[in-house]
PDB file of C-alpha atoms in Angstrom:
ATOM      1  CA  UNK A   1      36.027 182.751  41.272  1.00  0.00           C
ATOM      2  CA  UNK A   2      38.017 182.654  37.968  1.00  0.00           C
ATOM      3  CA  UNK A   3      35.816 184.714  35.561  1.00  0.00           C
ATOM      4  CA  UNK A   4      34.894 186.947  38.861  1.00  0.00           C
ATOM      5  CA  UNK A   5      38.358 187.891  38.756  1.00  0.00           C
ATOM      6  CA  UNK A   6      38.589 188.715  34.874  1.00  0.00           C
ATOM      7  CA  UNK A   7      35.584 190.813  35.676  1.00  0.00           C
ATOM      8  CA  UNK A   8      37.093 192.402  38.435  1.00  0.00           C
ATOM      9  CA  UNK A   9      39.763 193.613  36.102  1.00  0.00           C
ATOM     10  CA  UNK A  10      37.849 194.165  32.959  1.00  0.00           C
ATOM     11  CA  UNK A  11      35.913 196.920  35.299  1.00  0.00           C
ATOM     12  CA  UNK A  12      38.543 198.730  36.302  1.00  0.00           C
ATOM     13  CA  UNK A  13      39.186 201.473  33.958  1.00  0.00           C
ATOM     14  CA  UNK A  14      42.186 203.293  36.142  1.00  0.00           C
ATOM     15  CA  UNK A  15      44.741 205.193  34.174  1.00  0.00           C
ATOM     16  CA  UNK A  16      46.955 203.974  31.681  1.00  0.00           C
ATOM     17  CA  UNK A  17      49.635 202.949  34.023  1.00  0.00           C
ATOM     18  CA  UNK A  18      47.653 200.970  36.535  1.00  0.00           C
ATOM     19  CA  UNK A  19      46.132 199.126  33.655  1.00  0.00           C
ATOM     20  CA  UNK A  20      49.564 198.029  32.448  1.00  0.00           C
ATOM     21  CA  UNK A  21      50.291 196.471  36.356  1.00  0.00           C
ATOM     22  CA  UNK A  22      46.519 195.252  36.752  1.00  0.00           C
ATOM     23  CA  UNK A  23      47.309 193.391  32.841  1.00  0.00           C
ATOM     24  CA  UNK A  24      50.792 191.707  34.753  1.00  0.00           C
ATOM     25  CA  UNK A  25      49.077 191.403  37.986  1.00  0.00           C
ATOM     26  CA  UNK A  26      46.298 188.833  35.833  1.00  0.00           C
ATOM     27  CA  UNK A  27      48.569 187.159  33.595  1.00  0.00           C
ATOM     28  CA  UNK A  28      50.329 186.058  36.715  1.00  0.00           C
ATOM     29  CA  UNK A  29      47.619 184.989  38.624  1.00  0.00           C
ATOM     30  CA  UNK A  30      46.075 183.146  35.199  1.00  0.00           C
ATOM     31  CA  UNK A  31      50.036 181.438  34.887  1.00  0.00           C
ATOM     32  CA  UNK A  32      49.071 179.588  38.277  1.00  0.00           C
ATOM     33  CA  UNK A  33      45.523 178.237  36.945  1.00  0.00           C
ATOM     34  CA  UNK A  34      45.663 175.345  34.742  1.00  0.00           C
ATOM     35  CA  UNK A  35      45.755 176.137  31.080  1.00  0.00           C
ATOM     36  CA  UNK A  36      42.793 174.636  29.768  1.00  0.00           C
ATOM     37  CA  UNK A  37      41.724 176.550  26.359  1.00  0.00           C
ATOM     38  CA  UNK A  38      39.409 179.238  27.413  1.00  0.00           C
ATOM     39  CA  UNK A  39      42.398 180.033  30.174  1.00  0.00           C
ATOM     40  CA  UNK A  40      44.879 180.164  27.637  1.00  0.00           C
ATOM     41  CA  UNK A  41      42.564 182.682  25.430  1.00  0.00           C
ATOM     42  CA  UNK A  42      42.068 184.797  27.968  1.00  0.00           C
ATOM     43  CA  UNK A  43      45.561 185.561  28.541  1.00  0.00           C
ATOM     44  CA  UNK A  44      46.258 185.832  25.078  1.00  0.00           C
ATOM     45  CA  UNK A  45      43.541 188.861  25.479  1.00  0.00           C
ATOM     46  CA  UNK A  46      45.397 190.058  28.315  1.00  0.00           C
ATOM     47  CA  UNK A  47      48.724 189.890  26.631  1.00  0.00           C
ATOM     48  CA  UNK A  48      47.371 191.718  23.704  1.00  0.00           C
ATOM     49  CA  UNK A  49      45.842 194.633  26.282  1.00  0.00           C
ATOM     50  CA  UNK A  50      48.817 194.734  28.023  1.00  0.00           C
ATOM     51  CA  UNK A  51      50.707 194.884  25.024  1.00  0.00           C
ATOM     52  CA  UNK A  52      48.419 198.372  23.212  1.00  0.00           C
ATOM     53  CA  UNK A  53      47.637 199.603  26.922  1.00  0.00           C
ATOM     54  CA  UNK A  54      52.526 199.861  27.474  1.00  0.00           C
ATOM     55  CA  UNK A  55      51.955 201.547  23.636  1.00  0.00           C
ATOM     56  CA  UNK A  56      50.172 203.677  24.368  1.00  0.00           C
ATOM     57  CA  UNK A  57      51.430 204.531  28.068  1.00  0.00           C
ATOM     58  CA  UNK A  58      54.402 205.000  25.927  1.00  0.00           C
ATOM     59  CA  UNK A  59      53.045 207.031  23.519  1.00  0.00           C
ATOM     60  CA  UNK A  60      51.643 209.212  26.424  1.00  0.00           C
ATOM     61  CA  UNK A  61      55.092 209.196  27.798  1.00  0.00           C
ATOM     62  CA  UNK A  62      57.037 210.179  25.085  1.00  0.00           C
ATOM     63  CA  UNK A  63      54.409 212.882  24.131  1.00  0.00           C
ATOM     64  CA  UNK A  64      54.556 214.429  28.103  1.00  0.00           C
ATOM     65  CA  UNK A  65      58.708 214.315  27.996  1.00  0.00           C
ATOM     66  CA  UNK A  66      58.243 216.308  23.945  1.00  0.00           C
ATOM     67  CA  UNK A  67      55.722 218.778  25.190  1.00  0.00           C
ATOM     68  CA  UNK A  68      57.986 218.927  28.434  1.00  0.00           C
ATOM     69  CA  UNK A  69      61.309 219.892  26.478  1.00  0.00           C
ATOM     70  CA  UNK A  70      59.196 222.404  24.170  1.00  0.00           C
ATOM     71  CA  UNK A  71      58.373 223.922  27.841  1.00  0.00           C
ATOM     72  CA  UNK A  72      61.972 224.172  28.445  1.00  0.00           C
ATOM     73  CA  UNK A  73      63.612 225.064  25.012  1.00  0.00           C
ATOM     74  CA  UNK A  74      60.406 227.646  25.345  1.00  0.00           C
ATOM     75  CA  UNK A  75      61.499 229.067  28.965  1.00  0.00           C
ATOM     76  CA  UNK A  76      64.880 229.459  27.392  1.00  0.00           C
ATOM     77  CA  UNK A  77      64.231 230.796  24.290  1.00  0.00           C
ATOM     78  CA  UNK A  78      62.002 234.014  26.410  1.00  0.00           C
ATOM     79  CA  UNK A  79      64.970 234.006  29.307  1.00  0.00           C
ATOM     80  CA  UNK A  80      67.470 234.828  26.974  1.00  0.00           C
ATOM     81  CA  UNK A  81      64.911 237.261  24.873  1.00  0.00           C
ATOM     82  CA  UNK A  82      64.483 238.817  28.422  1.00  0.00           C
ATOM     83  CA  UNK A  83      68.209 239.242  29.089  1.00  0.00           C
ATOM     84  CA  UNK A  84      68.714 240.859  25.566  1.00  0.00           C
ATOM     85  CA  UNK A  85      65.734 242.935  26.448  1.00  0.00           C
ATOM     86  CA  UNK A  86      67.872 243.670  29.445  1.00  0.00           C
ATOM     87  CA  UNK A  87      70.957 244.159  27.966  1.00  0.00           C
ATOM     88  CA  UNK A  88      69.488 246.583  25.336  1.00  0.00           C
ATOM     89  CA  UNK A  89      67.797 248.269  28.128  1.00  0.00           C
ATOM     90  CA  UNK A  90      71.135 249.710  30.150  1.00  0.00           C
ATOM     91  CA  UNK A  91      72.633 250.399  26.770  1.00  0.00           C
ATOM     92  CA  UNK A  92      70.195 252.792  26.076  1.00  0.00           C
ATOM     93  CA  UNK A  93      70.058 254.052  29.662  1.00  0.00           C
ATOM     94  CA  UNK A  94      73.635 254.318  29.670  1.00  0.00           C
ATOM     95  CA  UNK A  95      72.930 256.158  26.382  1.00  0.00           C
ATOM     96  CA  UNK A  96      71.026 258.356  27.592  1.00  0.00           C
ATOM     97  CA  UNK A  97      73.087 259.188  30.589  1.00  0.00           C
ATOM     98  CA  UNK A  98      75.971 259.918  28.561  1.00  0.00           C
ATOM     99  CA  UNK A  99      73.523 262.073  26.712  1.00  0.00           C
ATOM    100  CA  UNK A 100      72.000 263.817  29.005  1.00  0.00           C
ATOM    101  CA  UNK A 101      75.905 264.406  30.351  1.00  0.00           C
ATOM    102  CA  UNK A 102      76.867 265.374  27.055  1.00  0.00           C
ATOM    103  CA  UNK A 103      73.477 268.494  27.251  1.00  0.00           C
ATOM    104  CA  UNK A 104      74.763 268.997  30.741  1.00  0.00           C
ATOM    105  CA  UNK A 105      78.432 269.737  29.831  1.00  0.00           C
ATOM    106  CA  UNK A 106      77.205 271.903  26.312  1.00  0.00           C
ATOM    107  CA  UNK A 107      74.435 273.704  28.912  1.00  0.00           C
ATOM    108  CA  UNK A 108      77.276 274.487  31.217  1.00  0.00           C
ATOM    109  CA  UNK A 109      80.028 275.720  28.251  1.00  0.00           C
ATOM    110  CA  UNK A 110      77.105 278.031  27.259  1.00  0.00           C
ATOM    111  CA  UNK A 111      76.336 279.258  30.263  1.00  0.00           C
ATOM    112  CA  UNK A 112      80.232 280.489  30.823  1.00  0.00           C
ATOM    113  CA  UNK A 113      80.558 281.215  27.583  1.00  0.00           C
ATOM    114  CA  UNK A 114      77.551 283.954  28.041  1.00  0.00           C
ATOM    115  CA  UNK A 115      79.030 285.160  31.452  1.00  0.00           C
ATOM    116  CA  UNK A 116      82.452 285.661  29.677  1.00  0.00           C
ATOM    117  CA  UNK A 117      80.855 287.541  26.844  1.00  0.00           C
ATOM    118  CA  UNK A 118      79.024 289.573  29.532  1.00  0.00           C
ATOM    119  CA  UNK A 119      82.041 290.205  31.570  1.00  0.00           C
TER     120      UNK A 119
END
């Protein structure tokens, strides 16, 4: 039953996080067995899986929460591109209104200016 269960769990290749709770789940279970030698090297297996399988779950976790604040610093960085996009946007077409005002008014002066000289 012993080395049925080791089996058990050496066959399971779940992802990284189940292997680190499958690794404590065995080291318990081998804690209430008698620690003859081949018991006691066994766990010392475990502990050493557990121990790379948490490094690199934390690896994997501190790689997810960089790539997730490049995401974000990202996001920002092309928000706040967009809003001076924006911003530069109704200057100009507040530009150009004033312009086009500006044509309007000179068209206008013109255009009395020529009926005066007419009259």
């Amino acid at each position: 039953a012993f080395s049925s269960f080791f089996n058990d769990i050496a066959m399971q290749h779940m992802d990284v996080e189940k292997d680190v709770f499958i690794c404590l789940d065995a080291a318990r279970v081998l804690r209430k067995f008698s620690m003859c030698s081949e018991e006691k090297m066994i766990l010392n297996i475990l502990r050493k899986a557990l121990k790379k399988t948490r490094k690199t779950y934390m690896q994997a976790y501190r790689q997810t929460e960089n790539r997730k604040r490049m995401y974000k610093d990202a996001l920002i960085r092309l928000e706040s591109k967009m809003r001076f996009k924006k911003v530069i946007k109704q200057a100009l077409r507040v530009k150009a209104k004033e312009d086009a005002d500006r044509f309007v008014k000179a068209l206008e002066l013109e255009q009395t200016a020529k009926v005066k000289m007419i009259t």
